[in-house]
GROMACS .gro file of C-alpha atoms in nm:
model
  325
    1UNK     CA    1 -26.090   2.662  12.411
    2UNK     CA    2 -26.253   2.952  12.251
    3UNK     CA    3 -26.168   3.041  11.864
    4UNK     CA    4 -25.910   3.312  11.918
    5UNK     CA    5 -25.976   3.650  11.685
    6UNK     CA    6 -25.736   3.688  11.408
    7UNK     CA    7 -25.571   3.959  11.592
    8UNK     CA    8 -25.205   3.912  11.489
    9UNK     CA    9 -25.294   3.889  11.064
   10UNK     CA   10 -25.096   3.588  10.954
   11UNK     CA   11 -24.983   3.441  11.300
   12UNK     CA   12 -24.843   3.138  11.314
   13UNK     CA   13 -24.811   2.855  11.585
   14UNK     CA   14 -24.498   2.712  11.728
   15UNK     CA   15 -24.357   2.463  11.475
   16UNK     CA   16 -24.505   2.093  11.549
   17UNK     CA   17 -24.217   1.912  11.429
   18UNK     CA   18 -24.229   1.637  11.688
   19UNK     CA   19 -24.560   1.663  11.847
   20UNK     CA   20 -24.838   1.550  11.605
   21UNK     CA   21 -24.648   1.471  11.277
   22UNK     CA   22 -24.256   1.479  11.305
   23UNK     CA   23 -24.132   1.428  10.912
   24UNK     CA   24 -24.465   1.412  10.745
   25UNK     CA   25 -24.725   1.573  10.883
   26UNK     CA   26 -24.885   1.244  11.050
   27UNK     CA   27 -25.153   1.281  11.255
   28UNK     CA   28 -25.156   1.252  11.662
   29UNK     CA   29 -25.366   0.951  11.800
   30UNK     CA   30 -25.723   1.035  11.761
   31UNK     CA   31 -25.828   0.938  12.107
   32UNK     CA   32 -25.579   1.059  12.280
   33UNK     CA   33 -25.758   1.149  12.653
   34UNK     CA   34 -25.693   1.463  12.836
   35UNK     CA   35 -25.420   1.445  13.104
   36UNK     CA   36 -25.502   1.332  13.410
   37UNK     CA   37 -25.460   1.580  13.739
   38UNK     CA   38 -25.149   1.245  13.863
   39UNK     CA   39 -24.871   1.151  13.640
   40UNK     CA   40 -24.894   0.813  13.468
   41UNK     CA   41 -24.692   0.524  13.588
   42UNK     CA   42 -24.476   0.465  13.302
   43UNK     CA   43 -24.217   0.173  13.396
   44UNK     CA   44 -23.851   0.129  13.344
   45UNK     CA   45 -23.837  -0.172  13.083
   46UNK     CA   46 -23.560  -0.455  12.938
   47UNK     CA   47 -23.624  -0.292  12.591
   48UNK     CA   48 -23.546   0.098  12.671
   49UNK     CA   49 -23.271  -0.028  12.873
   50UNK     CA   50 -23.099  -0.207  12.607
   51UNK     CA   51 -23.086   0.084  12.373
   52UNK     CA   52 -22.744   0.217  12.416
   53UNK     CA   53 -22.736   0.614  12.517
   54UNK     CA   54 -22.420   0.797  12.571
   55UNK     CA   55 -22.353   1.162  12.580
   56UNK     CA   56 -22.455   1.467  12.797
   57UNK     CA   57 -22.704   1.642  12.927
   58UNK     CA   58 -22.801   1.927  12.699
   59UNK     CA   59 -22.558   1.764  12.375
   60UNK     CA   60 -22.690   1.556  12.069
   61UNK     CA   61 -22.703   1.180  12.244
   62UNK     CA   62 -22.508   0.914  12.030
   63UNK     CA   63 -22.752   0.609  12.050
   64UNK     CA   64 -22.717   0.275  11.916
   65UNK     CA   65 -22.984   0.025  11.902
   66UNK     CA   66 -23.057  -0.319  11.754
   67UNK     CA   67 -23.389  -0.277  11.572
   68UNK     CA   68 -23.657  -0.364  11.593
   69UNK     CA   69 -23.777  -0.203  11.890
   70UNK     CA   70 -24.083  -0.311  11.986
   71UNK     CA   71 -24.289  -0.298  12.313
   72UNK     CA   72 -24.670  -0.340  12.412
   73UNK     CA   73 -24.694  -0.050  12.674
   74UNK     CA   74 -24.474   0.225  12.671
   75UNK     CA   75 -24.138   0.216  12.860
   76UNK     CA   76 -23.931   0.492  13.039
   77UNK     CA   77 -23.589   0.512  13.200
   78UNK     CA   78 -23.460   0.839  13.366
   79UNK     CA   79 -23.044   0.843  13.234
   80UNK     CA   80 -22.985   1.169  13.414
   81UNK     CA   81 -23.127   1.286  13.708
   82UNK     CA   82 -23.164   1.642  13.709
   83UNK     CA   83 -23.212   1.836  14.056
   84UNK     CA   84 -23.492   2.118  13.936
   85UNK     CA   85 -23.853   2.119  13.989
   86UNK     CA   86 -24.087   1.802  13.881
   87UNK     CA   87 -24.310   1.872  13.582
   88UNK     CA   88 -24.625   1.785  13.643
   89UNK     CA   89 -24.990   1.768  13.416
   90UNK     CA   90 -25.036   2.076  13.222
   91UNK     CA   91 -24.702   2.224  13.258
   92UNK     CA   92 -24.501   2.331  12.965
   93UNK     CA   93 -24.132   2.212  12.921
   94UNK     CA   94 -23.859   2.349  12.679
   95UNK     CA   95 -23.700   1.998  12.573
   96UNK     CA   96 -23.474   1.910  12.366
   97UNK     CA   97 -23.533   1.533  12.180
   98UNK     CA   98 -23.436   1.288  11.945
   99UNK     CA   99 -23.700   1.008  11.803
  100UNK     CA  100 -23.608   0.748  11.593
  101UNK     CA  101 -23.882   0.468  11.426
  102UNK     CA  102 -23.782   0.177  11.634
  103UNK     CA  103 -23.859  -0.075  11.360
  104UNK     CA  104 -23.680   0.075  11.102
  105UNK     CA  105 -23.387   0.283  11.338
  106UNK     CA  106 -23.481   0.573  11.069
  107UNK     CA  107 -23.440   0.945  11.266
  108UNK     CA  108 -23.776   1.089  11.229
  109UNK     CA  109 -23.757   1.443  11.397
  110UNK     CA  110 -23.420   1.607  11.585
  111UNK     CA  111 -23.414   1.960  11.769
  112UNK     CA  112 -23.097   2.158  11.779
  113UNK     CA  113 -22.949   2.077  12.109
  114UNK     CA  114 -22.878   2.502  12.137
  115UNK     CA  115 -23.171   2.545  12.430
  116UNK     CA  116 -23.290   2.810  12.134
  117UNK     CA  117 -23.401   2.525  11.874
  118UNK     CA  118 -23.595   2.321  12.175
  119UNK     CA  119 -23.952   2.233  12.208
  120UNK     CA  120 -24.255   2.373  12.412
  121UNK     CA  121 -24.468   2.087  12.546
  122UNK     CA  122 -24.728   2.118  12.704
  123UNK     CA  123 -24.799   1.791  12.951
  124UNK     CA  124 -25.130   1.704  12.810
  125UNK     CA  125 -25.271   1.423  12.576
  126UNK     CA  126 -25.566   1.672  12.487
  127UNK     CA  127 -25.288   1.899  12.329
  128UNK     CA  128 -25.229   1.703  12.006
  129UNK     CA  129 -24.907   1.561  12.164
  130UNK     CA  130 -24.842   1.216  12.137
  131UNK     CA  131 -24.904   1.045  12.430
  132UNK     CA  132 -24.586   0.898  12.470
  133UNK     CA  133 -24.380   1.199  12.455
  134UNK     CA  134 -24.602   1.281  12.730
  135UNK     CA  135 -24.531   0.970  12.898
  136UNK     CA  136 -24.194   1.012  12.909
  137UNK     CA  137 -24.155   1.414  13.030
  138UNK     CA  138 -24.364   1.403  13.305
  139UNK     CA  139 -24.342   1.338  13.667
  140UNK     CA  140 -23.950   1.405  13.643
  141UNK     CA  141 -23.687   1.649  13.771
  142UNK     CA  142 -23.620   1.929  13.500
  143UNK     CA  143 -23.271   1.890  13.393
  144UNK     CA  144 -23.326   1.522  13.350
  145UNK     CA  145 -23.248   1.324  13.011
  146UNK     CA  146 -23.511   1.018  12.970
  147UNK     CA  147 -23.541   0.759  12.725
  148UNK     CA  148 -23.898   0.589  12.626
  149UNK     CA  149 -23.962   0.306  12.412
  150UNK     CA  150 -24.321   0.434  12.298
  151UNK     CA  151 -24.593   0.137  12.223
  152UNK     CA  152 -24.807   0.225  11.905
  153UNK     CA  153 -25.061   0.270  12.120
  154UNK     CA  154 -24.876   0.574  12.290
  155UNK     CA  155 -24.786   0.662  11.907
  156UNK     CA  156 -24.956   0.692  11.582
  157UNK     CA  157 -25.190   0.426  11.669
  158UNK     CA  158 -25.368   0.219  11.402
  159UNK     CA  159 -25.350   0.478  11.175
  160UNK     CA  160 -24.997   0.523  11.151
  161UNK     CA  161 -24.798   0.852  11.037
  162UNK     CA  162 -24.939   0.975  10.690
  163UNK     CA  163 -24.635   1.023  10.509
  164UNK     CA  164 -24.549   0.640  10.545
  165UNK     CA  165 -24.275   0.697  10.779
  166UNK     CA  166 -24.369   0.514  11.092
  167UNK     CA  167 -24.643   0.220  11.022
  168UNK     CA  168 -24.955   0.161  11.284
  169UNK     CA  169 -24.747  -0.142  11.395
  170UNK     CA  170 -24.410   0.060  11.464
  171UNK     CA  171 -24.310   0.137  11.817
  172UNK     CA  172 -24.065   0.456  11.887
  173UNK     CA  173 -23.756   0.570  12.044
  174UNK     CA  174 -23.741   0.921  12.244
  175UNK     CA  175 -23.429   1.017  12.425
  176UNK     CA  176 -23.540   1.385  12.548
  177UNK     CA  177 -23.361   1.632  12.773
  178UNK     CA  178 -23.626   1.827  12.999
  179UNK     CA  179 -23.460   2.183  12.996
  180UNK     CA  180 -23.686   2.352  13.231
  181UNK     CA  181 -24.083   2.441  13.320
  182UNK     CA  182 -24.163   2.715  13.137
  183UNK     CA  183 -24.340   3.009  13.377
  184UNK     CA  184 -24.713   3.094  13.321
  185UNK     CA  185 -24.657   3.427  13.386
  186UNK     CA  186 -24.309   3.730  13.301
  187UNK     CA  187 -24.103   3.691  13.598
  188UNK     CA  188 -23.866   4.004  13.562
  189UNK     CA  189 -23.760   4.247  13.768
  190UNK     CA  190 -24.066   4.532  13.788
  191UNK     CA  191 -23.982   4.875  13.633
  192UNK     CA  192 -24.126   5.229  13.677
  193UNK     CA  193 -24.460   5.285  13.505
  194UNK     CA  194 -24.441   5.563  13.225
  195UNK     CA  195 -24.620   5.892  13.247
  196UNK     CA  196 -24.884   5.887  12.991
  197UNK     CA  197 -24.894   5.548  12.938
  198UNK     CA  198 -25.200   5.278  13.035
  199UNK     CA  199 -25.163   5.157  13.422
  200UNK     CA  200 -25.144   4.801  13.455
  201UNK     CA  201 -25.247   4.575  13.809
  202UNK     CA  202 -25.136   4.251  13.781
  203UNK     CA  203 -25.379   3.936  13.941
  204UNK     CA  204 -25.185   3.730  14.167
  205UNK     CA  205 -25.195   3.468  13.864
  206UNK     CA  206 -25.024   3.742  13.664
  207UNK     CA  207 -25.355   3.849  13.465
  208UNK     CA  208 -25.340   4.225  13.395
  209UNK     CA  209 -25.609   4.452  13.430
  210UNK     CA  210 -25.552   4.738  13.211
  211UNK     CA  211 -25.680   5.129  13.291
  212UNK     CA  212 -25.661   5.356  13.001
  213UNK     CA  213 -25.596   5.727  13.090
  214UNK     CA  214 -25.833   6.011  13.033
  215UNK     CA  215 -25.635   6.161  12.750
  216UNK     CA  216 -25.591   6.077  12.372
  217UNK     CA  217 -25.288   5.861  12.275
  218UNK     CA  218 -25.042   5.942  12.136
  219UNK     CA  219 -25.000   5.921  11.773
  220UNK     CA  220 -24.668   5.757  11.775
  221UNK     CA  221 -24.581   5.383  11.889
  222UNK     CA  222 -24.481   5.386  12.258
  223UNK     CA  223 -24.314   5.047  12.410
  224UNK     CA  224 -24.237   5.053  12.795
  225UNK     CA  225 -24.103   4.736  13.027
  226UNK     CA  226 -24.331   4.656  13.298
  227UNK     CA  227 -24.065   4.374  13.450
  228UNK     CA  228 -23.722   4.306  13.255
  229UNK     CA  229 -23.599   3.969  13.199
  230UNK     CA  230 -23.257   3.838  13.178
  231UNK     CA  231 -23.310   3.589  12.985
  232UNK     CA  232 -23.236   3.511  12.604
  233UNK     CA  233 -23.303   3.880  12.378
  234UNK     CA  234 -23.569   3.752  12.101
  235UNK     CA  235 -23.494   3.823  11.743
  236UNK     CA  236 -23.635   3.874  11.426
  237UNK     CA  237 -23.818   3.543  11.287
  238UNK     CA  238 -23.821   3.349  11.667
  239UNK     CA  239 -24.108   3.220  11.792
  240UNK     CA  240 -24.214   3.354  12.128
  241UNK     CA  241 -24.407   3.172  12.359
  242UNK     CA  242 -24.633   3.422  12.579
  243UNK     CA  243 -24.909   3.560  12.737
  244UNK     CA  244 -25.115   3.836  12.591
  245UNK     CA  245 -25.380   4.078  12.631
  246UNK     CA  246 -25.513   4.382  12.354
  247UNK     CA  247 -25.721   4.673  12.476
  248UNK     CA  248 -25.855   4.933  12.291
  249UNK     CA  249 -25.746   5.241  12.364
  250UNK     CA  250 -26.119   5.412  12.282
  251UNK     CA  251 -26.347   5.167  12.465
  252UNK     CA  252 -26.136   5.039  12.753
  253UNK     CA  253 -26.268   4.711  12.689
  254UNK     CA  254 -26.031   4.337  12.594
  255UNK     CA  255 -26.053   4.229  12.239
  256UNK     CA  256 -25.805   3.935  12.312
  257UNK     CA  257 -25.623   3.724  12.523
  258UNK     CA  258 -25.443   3.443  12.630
  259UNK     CA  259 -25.525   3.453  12.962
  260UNK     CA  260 -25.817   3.238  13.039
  261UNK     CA  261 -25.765   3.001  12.743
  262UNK     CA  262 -25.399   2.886  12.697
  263UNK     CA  263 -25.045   3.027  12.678
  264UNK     CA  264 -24.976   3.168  12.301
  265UNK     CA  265 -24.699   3.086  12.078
  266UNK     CA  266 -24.658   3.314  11.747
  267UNK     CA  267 -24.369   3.387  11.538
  268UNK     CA  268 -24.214   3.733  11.515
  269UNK     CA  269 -24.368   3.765  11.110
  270UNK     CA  270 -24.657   3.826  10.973
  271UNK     CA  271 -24.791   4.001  11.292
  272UNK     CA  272 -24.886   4.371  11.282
  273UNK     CA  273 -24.619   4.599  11.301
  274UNK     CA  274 -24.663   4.713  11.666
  275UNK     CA  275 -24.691   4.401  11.827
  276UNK     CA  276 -24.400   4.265  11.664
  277UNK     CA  277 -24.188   4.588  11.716
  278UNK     CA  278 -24.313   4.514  12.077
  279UNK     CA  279 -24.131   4.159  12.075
  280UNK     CA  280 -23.793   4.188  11.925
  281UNK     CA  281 -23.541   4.299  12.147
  282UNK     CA  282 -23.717   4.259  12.406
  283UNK     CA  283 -23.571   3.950  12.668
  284UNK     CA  284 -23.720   3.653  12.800
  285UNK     CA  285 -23.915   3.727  13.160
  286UNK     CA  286 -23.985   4.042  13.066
  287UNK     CA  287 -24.388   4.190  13.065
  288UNK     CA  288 -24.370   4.492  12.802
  289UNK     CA  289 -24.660   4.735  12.743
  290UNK     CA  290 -24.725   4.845  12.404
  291UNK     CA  291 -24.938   5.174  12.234
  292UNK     CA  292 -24.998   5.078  11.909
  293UNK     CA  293 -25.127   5.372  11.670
  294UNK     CA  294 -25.361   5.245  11.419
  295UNK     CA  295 -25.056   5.292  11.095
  296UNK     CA  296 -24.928   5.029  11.296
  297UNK     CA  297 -25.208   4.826  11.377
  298UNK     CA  298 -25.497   4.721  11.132
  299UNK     CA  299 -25.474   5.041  10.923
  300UNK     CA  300 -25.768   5.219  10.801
  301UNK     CA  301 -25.954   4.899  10.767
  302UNK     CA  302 -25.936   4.850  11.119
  303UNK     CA  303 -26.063   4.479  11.264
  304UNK     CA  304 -26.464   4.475  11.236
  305UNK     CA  305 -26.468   4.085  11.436
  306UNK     CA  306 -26.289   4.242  11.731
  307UNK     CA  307 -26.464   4.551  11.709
  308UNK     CA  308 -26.181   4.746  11.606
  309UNK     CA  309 -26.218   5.118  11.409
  310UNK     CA  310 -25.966   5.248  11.167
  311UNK     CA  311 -25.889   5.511  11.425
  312UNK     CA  312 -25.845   5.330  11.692
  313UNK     CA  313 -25.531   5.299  11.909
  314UNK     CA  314 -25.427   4.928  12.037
  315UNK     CA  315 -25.287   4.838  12.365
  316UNK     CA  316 -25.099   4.523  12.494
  317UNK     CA  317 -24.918   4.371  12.799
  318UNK     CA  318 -24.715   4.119  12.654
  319UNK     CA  319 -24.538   3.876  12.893
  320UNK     CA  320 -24.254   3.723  12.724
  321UNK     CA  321 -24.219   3.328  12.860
  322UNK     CA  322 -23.997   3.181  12.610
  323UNK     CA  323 -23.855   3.210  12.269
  324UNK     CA  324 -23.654   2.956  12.000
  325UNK     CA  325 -23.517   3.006  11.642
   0.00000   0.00000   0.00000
């Protein structure tokens, strides 16, 4: 993946709480492999199935286990069934998850259980996601709840988390409710394009391909919808999973993008004004063009790395995928 510009200031990336660290920052397993294009054939188990798992779909599980928990190769067990699509390699999943240290029955990391406090996972070891947690989301029916004993191996590995909390010889426990697949692309309905405004063609793949019109912009901030979404109406500090692109209004040309390299997740702060201004309020599904004058861009200063002037005039098709608080 290609180093992105520092387009958004002080972005930030969606919260890792359970993927490479949970409580203390630990790190993921250091040879984790990159997913494979088939699922893995993680097995049901007498150890997962003797943890006791009650509660449902969607709610805080109430689990009770004797500890330890320990197993060589990571188990699975599916509890609930769900009846949407299968995730599959390199999708990403909202879930919702509880994992516990199996030896010591300590809760290391908990989401919400509000669909708006879940996690985006993306099904791939080469993501910095512990294998296991990957073991146990994929190749199942989203709206499922699974349970995985995870082996060490499938953990923290030798190394172990680096706050202490789970030791290189400590298996785990993941119950995890697989929400949905998150879309690659805004699925809204379309809307009316905006006189004076960029055109935008969309690549079957959803990858716009912006035209800038042969007139100066306007000095003001202009938002439009593309498609609207009806999904959840992002607010003020979420963090928004998306895809993005940023033309300049004066050369025509891309500065930045997701497409081509992976799906974006920022929080709502720290961005430039525009862009976030482009984001709140806006729901999930929907694609929304945004002018951005330069007051509301990168100033006077401009961007010299992405080849942006002090006078220049941003523009962005922002497709809105997801977003949690």
């Amino acid at each position: 993946m290609r180093t992105r510009l520092p387009v958004f200031l002080a972005a930030a990336a969606a919260s890792a709480l359970v993927l490479t660290g949970c409580s203390g920052g630990g790190e993921a397993k250091p040879d984790a492999t990159k997913a494979s294009a088939e699922c893995h054939d993680t097995k049901e188990g007498s150890v997962v199935t003797s943890v006791d798992i009650s509660g449902d779909f969607g709610v805080t599980p109430t689990v009770d286990f004797a500890e330890p928990l320990s197993v060589e190769k990571t188990e699975r067990t599916v509890l609930i069934k769900g009846d949407g699509e299968k995730t599959a390699p390199s999708d990403r999943v909202a879930v919702e998850l509880t994992l516990y240290n199996g030896t010591s029955g300590a809760t290391l990391a908990q989401t919400r259980y509000d669909n708006l406090g879940s996690q985006q996972i993306v099904i791939d070891d080469a993501s910095g996601i512990l294998p296991g947690i990957v073991r146990a989301i994929e190749c199942v029916p989203a709206g499922s709840r699974v349970a995985a004993v995870i082996s060490p191996d499938d953990g923290f590995g030798d190394v172990g988390a680096s706050d202490g909390s789970v030791a290189a010889t400590d298996s785990l426990l993941l119950i995890a409710d697989v929400l949905s697949i998150t879309p690659e692309k805004a699925t809204g309905a379309e809307q009316a394009p905006v006189d004076g405004m960029p055109t935008v063609e969309l690549a079957k793949d959803g990858q716009p391909t912006v035209t800038i019109p042969e007139t100066d912009p306007s000095p003001e901030l202009q938002i439009a919808n593309l498609k609207l979404g009806d999904g959840e109406q992002v607010q003020a500090g979420d963090t928004v999973t998306m895809q993005y692109q940023g033309v300049n209004w004066r050369t025509g040309e891309v500065f930045d993008q997701s497409w081509g390299t992976q799906i974006a997740s920022f929080k709502t702060v720290g961005l430039i004004p525009g862009f976030t201004a482009g984001l709140v309020g806006q729901s999930v599904g929907s694609q929304v063009l945004v002018s951005i004058p330069p007051a509301q861009g990168y100033g006077e200063a401009g961007n010299s790395q992405a080849g942006i002037e002090g006078t220049d005039t941003l523009v962005f098709v922002i497709d809105i995928l997801a977003t949690t608080r």
